[in-house]
Each structure stands twice: as structure tokens, then as C-alpha cells.
Coordinates of C-alpha atoms in Angstrom, one line a residue:
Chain A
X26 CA -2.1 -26.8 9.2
X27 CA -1.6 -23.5 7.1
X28 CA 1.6 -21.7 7.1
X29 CA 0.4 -19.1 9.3
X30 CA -1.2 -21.7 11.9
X31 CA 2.4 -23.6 12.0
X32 CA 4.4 -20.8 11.9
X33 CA 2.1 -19.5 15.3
X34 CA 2.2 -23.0 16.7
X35 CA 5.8 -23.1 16.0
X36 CA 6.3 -19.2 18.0
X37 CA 4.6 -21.0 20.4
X38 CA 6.5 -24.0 20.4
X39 CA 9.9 -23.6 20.1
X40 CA 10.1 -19.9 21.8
X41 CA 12.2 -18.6 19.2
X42 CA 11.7 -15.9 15.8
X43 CA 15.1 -17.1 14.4
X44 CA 14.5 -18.7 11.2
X45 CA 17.8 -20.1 9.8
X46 CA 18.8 -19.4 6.2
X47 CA 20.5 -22.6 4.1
X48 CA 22.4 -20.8 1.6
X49 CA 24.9 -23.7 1.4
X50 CA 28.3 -22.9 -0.3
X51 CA 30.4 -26.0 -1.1
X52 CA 33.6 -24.0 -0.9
X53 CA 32.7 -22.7 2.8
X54 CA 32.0 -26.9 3.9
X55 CA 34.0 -28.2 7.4
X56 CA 36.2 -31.0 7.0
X57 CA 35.3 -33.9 4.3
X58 CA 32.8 -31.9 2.8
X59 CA 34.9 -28.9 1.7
X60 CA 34.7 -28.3 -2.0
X61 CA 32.2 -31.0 -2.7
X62 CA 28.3 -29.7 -4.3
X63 CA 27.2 -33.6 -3.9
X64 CA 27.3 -32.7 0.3
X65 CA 24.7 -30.2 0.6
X66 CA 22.1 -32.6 1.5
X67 CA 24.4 -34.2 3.9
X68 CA 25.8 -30.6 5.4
X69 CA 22.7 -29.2 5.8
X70 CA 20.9 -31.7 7.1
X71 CA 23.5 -31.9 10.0
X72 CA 22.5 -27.8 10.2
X73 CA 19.2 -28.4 10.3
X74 CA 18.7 -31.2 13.0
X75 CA 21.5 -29.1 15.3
X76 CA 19.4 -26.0 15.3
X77 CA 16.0 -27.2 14.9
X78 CA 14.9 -26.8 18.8
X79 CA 16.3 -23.4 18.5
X80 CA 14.0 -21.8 15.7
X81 CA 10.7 -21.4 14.0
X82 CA 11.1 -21.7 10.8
X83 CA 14.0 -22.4 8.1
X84 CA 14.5 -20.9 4.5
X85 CA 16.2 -22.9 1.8
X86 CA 17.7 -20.3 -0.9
X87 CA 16.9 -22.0 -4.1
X88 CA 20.2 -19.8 -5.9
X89 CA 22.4 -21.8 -4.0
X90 CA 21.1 -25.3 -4.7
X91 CA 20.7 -24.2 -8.6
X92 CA 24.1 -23.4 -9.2
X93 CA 25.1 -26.8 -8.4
X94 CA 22.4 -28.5 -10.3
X95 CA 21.1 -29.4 -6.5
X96 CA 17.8 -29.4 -6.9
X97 CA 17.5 -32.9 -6.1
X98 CA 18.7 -31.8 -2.6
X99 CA 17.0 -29.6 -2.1
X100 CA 13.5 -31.9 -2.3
X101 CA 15.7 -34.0 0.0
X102 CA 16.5 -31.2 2.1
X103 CA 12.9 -30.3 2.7
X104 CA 11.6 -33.8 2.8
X105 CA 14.1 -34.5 5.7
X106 CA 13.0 -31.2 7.8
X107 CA 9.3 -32.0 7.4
X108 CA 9.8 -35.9 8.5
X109 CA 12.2 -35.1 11.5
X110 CA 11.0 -31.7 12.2
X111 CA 7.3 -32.2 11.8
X112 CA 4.9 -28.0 12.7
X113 CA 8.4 -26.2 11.4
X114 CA 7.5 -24.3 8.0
X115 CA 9.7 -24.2 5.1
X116 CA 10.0 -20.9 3.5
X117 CA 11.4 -21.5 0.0
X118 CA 13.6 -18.4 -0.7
X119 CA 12.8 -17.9 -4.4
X120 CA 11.8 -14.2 -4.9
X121 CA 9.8 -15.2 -8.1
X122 CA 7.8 -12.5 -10.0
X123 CA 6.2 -13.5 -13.1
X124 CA 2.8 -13.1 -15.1
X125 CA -0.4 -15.6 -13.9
X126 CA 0.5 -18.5 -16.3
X127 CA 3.8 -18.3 -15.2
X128 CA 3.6 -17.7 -11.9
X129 CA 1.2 -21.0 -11.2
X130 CA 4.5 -23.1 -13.0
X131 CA 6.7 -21.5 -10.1
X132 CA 3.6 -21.8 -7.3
X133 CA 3.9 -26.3 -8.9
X134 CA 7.6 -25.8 -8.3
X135 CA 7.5 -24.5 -4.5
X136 CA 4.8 -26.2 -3.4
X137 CA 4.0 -29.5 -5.3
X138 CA 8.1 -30.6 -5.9
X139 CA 9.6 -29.0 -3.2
X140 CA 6.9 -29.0 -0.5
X141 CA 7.7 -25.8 1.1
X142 CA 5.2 -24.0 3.2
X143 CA 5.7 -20.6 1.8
X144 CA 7.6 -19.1 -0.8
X145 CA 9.0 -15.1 -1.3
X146 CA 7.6 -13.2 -4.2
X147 CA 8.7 -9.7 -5.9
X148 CA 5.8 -7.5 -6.1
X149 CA 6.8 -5.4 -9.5
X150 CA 4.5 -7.3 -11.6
X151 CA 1.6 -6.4 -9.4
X152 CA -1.3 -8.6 -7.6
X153 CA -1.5 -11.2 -10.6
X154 CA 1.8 -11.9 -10.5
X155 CA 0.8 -12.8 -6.7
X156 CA -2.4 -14.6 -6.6
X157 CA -1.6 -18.2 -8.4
X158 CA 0.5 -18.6 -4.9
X159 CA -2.4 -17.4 -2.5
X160 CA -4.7 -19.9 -4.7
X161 CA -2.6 -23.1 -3.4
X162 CA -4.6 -23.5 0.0
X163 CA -3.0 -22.9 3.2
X164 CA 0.4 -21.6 1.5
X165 CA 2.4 -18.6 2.8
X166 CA 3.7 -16.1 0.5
X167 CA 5.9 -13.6 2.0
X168 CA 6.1 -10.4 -0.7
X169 CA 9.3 -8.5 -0.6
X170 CA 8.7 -4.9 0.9
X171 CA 12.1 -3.6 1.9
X172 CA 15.1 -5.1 1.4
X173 CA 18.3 -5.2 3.4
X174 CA 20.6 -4.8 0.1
X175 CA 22.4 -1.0 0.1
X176 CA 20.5 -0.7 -3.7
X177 CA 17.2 -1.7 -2.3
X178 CA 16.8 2.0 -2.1
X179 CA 17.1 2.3 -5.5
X180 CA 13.7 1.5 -6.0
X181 CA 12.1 1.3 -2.6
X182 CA 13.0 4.6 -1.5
X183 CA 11.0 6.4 -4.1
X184 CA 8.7 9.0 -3.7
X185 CA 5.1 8.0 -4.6
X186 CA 2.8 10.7 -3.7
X187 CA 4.6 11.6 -0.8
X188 CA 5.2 8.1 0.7
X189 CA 8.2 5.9 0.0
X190 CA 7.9 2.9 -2.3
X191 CA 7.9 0.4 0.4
X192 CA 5.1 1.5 2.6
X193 CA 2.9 1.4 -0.8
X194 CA 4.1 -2.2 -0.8
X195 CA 2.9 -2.6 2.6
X196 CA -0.3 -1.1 2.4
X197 CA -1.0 -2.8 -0.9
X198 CA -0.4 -6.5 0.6
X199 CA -2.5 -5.3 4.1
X200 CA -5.6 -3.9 2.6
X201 CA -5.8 -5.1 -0.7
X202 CA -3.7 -8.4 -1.8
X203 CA -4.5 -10.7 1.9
X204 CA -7.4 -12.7 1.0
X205 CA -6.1 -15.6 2.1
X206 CA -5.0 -14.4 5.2
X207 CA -1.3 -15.7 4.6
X208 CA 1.0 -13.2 3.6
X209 CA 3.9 -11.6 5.1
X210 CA 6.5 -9.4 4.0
X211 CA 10.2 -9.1 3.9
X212 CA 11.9 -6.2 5.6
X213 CA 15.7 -5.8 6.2
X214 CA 17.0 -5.5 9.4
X215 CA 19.5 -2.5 8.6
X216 CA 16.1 -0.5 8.6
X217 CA 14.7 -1.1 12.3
X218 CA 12.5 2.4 11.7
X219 CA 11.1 1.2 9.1
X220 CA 10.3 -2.1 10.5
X221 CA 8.6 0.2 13.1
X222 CA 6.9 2.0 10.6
X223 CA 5.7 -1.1 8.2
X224 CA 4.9 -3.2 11.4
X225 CA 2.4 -0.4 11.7
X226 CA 0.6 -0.3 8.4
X227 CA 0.4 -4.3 8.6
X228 CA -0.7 -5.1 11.8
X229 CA -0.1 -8.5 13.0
X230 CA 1.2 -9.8 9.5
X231 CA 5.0 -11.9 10.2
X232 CA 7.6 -10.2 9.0
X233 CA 10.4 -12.0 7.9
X234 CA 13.2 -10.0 8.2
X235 CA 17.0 -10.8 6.5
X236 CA 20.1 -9.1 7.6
X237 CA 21.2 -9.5 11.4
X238 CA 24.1 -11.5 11.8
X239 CA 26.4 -11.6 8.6
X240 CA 24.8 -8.4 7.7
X241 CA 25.1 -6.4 10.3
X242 CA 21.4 -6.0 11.9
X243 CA 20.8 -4.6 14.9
X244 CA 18.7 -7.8 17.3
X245 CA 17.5 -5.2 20.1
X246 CA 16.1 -2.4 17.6
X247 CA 14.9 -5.0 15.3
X248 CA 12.8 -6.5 17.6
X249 CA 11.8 -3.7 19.6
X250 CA 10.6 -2.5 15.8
X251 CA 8.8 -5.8 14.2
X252 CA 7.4 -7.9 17.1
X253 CA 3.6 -8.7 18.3
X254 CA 3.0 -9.6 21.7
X255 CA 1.9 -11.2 23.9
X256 CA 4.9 -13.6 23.9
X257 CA 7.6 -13.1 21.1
X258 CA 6.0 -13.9 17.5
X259 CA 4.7 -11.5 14.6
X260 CA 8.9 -11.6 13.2
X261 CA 11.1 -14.6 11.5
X262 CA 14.2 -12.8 12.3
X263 CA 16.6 -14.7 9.7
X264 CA 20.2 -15.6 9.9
X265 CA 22.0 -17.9 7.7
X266 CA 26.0 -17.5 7.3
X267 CA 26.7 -16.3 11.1
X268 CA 24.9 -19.8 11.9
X269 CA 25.5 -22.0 9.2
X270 CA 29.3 -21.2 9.1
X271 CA 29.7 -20.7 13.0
X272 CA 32.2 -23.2 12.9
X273 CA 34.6 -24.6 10.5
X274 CA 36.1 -28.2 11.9
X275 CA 34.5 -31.4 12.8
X276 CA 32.0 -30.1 15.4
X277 CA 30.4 -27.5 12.7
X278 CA 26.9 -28.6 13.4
X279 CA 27.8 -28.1 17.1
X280 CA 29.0 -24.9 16.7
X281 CA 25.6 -24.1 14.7
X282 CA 23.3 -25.4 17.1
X283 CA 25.2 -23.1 19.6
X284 CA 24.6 -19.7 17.8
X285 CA 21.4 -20.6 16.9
X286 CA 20.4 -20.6 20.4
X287 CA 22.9 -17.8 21.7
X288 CA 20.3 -16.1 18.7
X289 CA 17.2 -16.9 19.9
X290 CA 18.0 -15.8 23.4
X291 CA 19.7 -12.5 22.6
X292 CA 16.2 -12.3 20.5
X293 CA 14.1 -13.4 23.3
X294 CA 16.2 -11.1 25.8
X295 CA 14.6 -8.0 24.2
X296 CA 12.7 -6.4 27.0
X297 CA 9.5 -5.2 26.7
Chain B
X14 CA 30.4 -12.2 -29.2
X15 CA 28.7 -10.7 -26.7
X16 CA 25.1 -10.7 -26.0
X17 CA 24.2 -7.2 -27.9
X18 CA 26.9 -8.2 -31.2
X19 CA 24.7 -11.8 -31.5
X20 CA 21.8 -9.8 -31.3
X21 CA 22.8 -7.5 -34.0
X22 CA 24.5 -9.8 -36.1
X23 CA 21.3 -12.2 -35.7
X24 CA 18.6 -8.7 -36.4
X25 CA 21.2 -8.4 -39.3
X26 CA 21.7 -11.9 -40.7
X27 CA 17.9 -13.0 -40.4
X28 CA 16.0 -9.9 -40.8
X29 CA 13.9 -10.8 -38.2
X30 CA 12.9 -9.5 -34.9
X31 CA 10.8 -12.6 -33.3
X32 CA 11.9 -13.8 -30.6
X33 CA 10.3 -17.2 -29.6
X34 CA 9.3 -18.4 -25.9
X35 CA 9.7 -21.8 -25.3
X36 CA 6.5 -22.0 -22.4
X37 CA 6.5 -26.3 -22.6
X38 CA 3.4 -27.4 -21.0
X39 CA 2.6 -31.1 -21.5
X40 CA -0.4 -31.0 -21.8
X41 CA -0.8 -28.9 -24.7
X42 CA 1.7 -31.5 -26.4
X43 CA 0.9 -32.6 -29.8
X44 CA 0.5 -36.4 -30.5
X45 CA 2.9 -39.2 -28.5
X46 CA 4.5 -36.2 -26.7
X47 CA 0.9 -35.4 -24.6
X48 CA 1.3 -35.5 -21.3
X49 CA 5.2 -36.2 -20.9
X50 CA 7.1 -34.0 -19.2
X51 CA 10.2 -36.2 -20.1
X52 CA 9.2 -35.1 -24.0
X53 CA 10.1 -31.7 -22.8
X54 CA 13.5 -31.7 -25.1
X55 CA 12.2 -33.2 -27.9
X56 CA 8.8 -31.1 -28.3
X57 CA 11.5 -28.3 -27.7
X58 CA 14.0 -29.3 -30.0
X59 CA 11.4 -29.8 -33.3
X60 CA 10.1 -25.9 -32.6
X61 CA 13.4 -24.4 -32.5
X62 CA 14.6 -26.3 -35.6
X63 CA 11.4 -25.3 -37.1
X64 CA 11.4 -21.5 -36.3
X65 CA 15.2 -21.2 -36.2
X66 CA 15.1 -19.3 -39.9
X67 CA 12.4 -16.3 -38.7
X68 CA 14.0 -15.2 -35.7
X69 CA 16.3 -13.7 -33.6
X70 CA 16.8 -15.5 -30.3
X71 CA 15.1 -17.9 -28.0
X72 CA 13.3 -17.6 -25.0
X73 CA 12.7 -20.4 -22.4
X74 CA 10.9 -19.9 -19.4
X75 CA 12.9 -21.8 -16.9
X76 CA 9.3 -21.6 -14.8
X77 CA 7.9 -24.2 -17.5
X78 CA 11.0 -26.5 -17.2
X79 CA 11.3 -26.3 -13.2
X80 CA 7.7 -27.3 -12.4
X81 CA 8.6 -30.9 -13.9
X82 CA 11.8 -31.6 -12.7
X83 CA 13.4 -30.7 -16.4
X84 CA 16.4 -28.5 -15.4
X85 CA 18.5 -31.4 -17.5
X86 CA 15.8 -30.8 -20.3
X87 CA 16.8 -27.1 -20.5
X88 CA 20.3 -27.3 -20.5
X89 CA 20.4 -29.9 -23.7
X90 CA 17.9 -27.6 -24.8
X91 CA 20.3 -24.2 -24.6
X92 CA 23.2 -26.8 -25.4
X93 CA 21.3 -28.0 -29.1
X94 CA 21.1 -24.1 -30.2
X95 CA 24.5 -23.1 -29.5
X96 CA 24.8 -26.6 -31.4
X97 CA 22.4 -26.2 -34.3
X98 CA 22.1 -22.3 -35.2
X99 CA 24.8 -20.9 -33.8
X100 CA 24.4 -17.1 -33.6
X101 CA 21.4 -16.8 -32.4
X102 CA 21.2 -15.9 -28.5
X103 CA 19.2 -17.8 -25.8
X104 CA 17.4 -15.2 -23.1
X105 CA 17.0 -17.1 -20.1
X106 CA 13.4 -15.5 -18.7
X107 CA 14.1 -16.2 -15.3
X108 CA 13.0 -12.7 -13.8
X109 CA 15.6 -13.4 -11.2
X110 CA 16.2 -10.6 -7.9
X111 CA 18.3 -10.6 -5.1
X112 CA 20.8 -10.1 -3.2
X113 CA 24.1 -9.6 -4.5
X114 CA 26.1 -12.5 -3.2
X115 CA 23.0 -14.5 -3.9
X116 CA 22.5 -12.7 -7.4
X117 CA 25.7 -14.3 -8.1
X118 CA 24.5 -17.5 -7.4
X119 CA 21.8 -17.0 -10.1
X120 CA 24.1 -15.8 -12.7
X121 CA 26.5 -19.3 -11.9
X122 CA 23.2 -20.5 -12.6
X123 CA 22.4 -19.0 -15.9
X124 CA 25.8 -18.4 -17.4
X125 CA 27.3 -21.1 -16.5
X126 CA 24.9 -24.2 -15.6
X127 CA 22.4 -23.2 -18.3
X128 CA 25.1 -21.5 -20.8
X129 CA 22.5 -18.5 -21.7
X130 CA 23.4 -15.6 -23.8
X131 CA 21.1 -13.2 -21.0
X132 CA 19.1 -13.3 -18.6
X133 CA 15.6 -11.1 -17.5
X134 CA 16.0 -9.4 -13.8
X135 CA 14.0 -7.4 -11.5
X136 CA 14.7 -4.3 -10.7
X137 CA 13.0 -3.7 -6.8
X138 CA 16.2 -4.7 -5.2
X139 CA 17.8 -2.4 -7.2
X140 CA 21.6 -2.1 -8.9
X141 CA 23.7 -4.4 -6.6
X142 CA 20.7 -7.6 -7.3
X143 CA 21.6 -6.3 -11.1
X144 CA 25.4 -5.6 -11.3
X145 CA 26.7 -9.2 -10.6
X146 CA 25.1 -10.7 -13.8
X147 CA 27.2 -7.2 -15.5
X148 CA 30.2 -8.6 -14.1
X149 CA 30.2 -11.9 -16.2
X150 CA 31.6 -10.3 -19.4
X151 CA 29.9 -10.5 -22.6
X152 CA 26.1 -11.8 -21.1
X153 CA 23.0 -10.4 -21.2
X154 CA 20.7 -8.5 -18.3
X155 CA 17.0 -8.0 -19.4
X156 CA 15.5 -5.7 -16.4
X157 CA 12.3 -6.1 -16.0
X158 CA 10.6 -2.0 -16.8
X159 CA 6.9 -2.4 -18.0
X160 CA 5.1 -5.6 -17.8
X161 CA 2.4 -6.8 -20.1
X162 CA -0.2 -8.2 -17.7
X163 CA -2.9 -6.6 -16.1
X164 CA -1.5 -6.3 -12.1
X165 CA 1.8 -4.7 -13.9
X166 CA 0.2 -1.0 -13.0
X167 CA -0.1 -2.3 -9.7
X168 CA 3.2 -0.8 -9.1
X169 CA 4.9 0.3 -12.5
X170 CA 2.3 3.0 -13.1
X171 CA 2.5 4.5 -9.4
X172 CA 3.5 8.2 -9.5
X173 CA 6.7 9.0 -8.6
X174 CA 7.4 12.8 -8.6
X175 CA 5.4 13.1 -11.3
X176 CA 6.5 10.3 -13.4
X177 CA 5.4 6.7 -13.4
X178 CA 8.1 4.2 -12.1
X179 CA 8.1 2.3 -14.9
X180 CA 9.9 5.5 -16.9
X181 CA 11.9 5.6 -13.1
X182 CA 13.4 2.5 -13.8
X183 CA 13.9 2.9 -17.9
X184 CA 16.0 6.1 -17.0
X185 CA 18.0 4.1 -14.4
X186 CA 18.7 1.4 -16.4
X187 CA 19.7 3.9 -19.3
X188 CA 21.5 6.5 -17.4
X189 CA 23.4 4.3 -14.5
X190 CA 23.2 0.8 -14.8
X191 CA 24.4 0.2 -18.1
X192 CA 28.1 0.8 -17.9
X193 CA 28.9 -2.8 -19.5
X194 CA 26.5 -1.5 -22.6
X195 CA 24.8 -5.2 -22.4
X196 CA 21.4 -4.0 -21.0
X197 CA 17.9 -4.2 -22.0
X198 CA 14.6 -3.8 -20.6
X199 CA 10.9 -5.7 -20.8
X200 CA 8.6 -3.7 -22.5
X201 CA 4.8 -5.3 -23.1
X202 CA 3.0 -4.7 -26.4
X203 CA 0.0 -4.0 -24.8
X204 CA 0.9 -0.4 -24.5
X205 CA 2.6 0.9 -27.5
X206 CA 2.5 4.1 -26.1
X207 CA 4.6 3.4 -23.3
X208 CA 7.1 1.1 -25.7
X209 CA 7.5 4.6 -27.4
X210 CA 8.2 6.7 -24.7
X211 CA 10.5 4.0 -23.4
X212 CA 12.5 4.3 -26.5
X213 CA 12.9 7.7 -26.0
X214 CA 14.9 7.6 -22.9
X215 CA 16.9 4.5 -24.0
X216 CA 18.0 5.4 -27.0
X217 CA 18.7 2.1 -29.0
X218 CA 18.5 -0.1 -25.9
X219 CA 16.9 -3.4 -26.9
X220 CA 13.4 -4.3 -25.8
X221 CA 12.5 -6.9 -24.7
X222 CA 8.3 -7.2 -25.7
X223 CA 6.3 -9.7 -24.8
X224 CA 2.5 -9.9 -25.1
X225 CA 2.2 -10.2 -29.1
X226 CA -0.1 -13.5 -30.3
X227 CA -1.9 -14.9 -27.2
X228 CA -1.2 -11.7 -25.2
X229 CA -3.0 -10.2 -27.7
X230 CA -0.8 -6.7 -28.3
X231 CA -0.7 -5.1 -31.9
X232 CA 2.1 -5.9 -34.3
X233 CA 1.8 -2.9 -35.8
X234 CA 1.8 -0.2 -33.5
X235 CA 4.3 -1.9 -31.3
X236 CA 6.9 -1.8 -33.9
X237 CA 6.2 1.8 -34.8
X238 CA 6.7 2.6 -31.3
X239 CA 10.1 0.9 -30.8
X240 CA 12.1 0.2 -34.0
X241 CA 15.1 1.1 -34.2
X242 CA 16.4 2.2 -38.1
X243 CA 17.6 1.5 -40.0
X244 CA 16.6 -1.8 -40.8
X245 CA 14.8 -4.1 -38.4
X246 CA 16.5 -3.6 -35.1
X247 CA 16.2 -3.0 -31.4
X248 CA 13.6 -4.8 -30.6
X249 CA 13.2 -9.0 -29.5
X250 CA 9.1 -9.3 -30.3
X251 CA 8.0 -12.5 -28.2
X252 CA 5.8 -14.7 -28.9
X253 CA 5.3 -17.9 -27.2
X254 CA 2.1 -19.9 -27.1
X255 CA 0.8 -18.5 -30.5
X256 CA 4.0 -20.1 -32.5
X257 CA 4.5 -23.4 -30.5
X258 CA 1.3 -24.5 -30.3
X259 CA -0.2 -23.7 -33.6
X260 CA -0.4 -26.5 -34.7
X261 CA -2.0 -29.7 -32.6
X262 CA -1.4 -32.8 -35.1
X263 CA 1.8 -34.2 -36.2
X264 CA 3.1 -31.6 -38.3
X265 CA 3.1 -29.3 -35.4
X266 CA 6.4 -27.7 -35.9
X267 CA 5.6 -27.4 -39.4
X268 CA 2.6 -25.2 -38.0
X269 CA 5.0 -23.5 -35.6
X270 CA 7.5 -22.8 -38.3
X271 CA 5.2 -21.0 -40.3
X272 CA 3.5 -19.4 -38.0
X273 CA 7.0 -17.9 -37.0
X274 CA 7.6 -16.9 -40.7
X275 CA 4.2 -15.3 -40.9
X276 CA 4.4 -13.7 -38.1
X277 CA 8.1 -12.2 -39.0
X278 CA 7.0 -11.5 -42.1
X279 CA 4.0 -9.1 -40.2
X280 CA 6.6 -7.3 -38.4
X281 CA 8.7 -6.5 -41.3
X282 CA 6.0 -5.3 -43.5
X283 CA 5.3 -2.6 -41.2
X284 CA 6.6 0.5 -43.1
X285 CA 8.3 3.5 -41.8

């Protein structure tokens, strides 16, 4: 399957938009863990397979598993979620942005070593920068539009012939960069208008969308802004510390499993 | 020293401003190293000995190095030319953008995993995905401003109020997001014209310009358009495939090393 045909199935599925974020920070481990980089794997994993029936997708932030010279489990990380999780995609949270002959090295990295489904890109560099992704079959690229960062304004918010930065993003990756037919785009949550206002240049593209939880995202505006219906698809609504970190003893995992779903149903009890 | 006094005392001490990319692919690999990704280090390690006379710093493309697995490759590499030719700085082209608590993840990641000098960034997520690499005293930040490939007009050439963003981001970068005074920006030599309108809103920023040898941009014109005098100064010229794989036999870094000093030597012979 394609990352847009699991990540429907998985809408489908599983009933749920929330897409949990693995940032893993060994200072911020429960218990036996605490302190140690060599438990990512084994933290994570215990994540994952809690909050798995609760979401449709989860995103791996590569930063997190770099810093620790984790890499290697990180490939575990995503091997484990595709044996035991089979029709969930993987987003690899990488933001890359480089020229063509770079950008295929990066597309080998996400897709051939670490397997992931998708990966994010920054568009600065322009379509080329883009297209070495799109050309690995049936892998999701999801191109960053508006961020949930206070600076993303900085550069988004500019004035380009009368329209900001961001919707020029938008329209670029809707009418001239989808070829393949799977892109999305990241769009913050602090913005719910201008989830409403991207949602509408795009049409039906997912929109993966950081910020709620931890950062203080609005659920109820943000999907009243971002989804597609019938049924509740169209957004991967992404949380990671508020879930990942919902508790700090022995039952951590629990504790995750238990704001995932509390997530997915505040999510899911978004009126029409 | 800091990033910008190596670079100075390096523009100084080997009157040169070539900066070379270290882009390993395998398969271009001279001899017993063809194919090997585990060579990575060594095919490395003979082009920086090689080239270490002509230039001013070294740039590997942690893209090229990630695809196979070679992170441990990369940080012997950084770690032998701290070692061998000490005074020279190692830019860390990673192109990296996010968040800032992520951001800070990255910068773990090159200043203290990989032990770089700097590091390239991209500026859509604007200051705060920039600042915490500022905050690790002494290193490098390389923000991406005007790309050398062909999709960089995609978005760097769009009009805002009258200016194109890549001059947008040049001014931010000189006027606000420099307060640590160990900024620089990617310029590409395919448009001298731009490198020398950069320069004049920088000042003596360093640039960062890639797209020289294979990229096919013109020695000349590029270094009238953004040399700083007196002397050679202010500007890190890269080349990458045209100096490490000139040559394809055994004396391969033979070929590379002079095709570093020749290509030096082309850049200082420009006159005023």
C-alpha cells in the first residue's frame, strides 16, 4: 500500500487522526530507564504498542535519536511498529531540504534504512529539492507550509504579492508539485484560521498538524479548521510529549495509552 | 577559536578560499575502495590529506554518510582534521530546521556528537529553529539564503514587497539574527549577480558558495562579486565532486590534491 492508501485505511481503521510523536529524551525516561540513551528502543517501543489502537500514524523525530548516536534504534524502532503494527505509516520527522543529488541520499536514508512511509521536507530549495522523494513509489512526503514555532512567521508570514508566504507553499504543492498524488503539508495548530484557509487551497490533501497538547493547540478549532469528511480523516493531528511523558512511574506506557485515547476522543468529539 | 577567528586565521594562513565537500558515494570510488561504503573514512581521509594545503575548511554532507549507515565514518572523519590540520574548520552541511527544542537536538548533534566547527540551517522556520545552534558559544550557523539549483527560485526569487525573499532573508540574517557575530549565509555561484548584492547587505558576512566545478558556476565572476579585501577573504568557494573525484586510478588523491591547488590557485589570480 502507498502512504496515502494506509494512512486512509488506517482513518478508517483505527477511528483516530492522532499521530503520536517519538521525540524520546533519555533525561525525561520513568523508572530504570531514566538517564539511559541505550533505552529508547526499549521506552518507545513500550509507547508505541500502548497507544497503537488509539492512532493513525506515528512520527519518529530523527533529532532526538541523532544526538544519542541512536540511529540504530531508531531502524529498530520502525522495524518493530511495522511487524506488530502492520497498515500504520511511519512518518520520519526529518525536515530535510537539499539539492537533487543530495536529496536522493536523504530519500535512501528515510526510506531504504529506515523504512518509514513518509518523510517531512522544507520547501526553500524549491520542487527539485522535493522530487527525488516523490520518485521512491508509493512514499509520502509531507512539505512544511506553516509551522507552529512563534518564528515561523518570520518567514511564512511574508508578503508575496499580496498573499502570505504559506498559502504560496500551499498552492505550489496543490497545483504544481503532487504528481504522485502523495503529499501533504505541515500546518501548526496555534493557527486553526489558517488551517481553515490552507485546508481550502489543498483540498483533500492530509495535513499533519504539530502543536496541540504540549504546545498549546486548540483540538475543537483545529479540527473544525483541517478535517475532510465523511468520517474524521484529511488531518494527522500530532502529539508527542503530552503522550509520551503522560506519566512518569512504572505504569508510563499506561498512562500513555490513556491520553492517547482521551486524544482521539476529544478529537473525534468535534461535532459537525 | 571560534568559528569566524579559524576562518580568518585559515583565509589568512593558507591564502585560500576553497572549501572542499566531502559528497562520498561508493560507487564513484577509485580502485579497492569501489563499492564500499565501509571505505567511507579511508577514501575520506586520503582527500583531506591531500587537499588540506589549498583550502580553508571542509565540508561533509552528512546526507552522503547517513544513506550507508556511516555516522561512525563521519565522526573519525571530523575527529582526523581536528587531528591532522588543526585550524582549519569543518562545516557540517546538514541544512538542518526546526523547532527550537528540537533545533537543540541537532546542534547536540553537530557540536557535540560530530564535533563541527558550524553547521548550514534553513531559514523557513525562522529565528527560534536558528538561535539554539547561536547559543553554543564559539560555533558556526550557515543559513541557507540563495541556493544554487534550479527549483531554488521556486521560493527564494518570489516577490516580497518588492524584493525577492532571498535579499528578505540576507537582511534578516544581517540585521537581526546575528547578535553572536558567528553567522553566514549560502550563496550559489550560479548567479554572481545575486552573490553581489548579497554582499552588499551583509557587509563582510562569509558566504557560503557552492555550485563552482560540477555545478558549473564561474570562478571569476563569483569572486568579483563577493571578496572581501583585502586579501582573499569572506568567501568559502565549494567544490565537491570536481576535486574528489578527479582522479579515478590509484593516485586519486594525488588528482584531488591538485585539482584543489589549481583550482585555489584560479581563485586567487582573479585581480581586483
Amino acid at each position: 500500500m502507498s502512504f496515502i492508501e494506509s494512512l486512509n485505511a488506517a482513518w478508517s481503521h483505527t477511528q483516530s487522526m492522532l499521530c503520536v510523536g517519538l521525540d524520546p529524551e533519555p533525561s525525561r525516561f520513568p523508572g530504570a530507564f531514566n538517564g539511559r540513551a541505550d533505552s529508547i528502543f526499549d521506552f518507545c517501543r513500550e509507547i508505541v504498542d500502548a497507544t497503537a489502537p488509539f492512532v493513525c500514524s506515528f512520527k519518529p523525530q530523527i533529532a532526538y535519536f541523532a544526538a544519542h548516536r541512536a540511529e540504530d534504534q531508531l531502524e529498530q524502532l520502525i522495524a518493530h511498529i511495522h511487524e506488530r503494527h502492520p497498515g500504520l505509516p511511519v512518518i520520519l520527522d526529518a525536515k530535510r531540504g537539499d539539492i537533487g543529488s543530495t536529496a536522493e541520499q536523504y530519500a535512501i536514508e528515510a526510506f531504504d534504512r529506515y523504512q518509514a512511509d513518509a518523510v517531512t521536507v522544507n520547501p526553500y530549495m524549491g520542487f527539485d529539492s522535493v522530487q527525488p522523494y516523490l520518485e521512491h513509489e508509493g512514499k509520502g512526503v509531507i512539505v512544511l507550509c506553516r509551522t507552529s514555532n512563534a518564528g515561523g512567521s518570520d518567514l511564512q508570514f511574508l508578503n508575496v504579492d499580496g498573499t502570505p508566504l504559506y498559502q504560496v507553499v500551499a498552492r505550489l504543492a496543490a497545483e504544481k508539485w503532487n504528481a504522485s498524488g502523495e503529499l501533504g503539508l505541515v500546518v501548526g495548530a496555534t493557527f486553526p484560521k489558517e488551517i481553515e484557509v490552507v485546508r481550502s487551497i489543498v483540498g483533500d490533501m492530509p495535513l499533519l498538524i504539530p502543536g496541540i497538547g504540549a504546545q498549546g493547540g486548540d483540538v475543537e478549532a483545529t479540527v473544525r479548521a483541517g478535517r475532510v469528511r465523511p468520517g474524521n480523516a484529511g488531518m494527522l493531528i500530532n502529539s508527542s510529549r503530552a503522550i509520551i511523558y503522560a506519566g512518569k512511574g512504572e505504569d508510563f506506557a499506561n498512562a500513555a495509552g490513556e491520553a492517547a485515547k482521551r486524544t482521539r476522543d476529544a478529537i473525534n468529539a468535534v461535532g459537525s
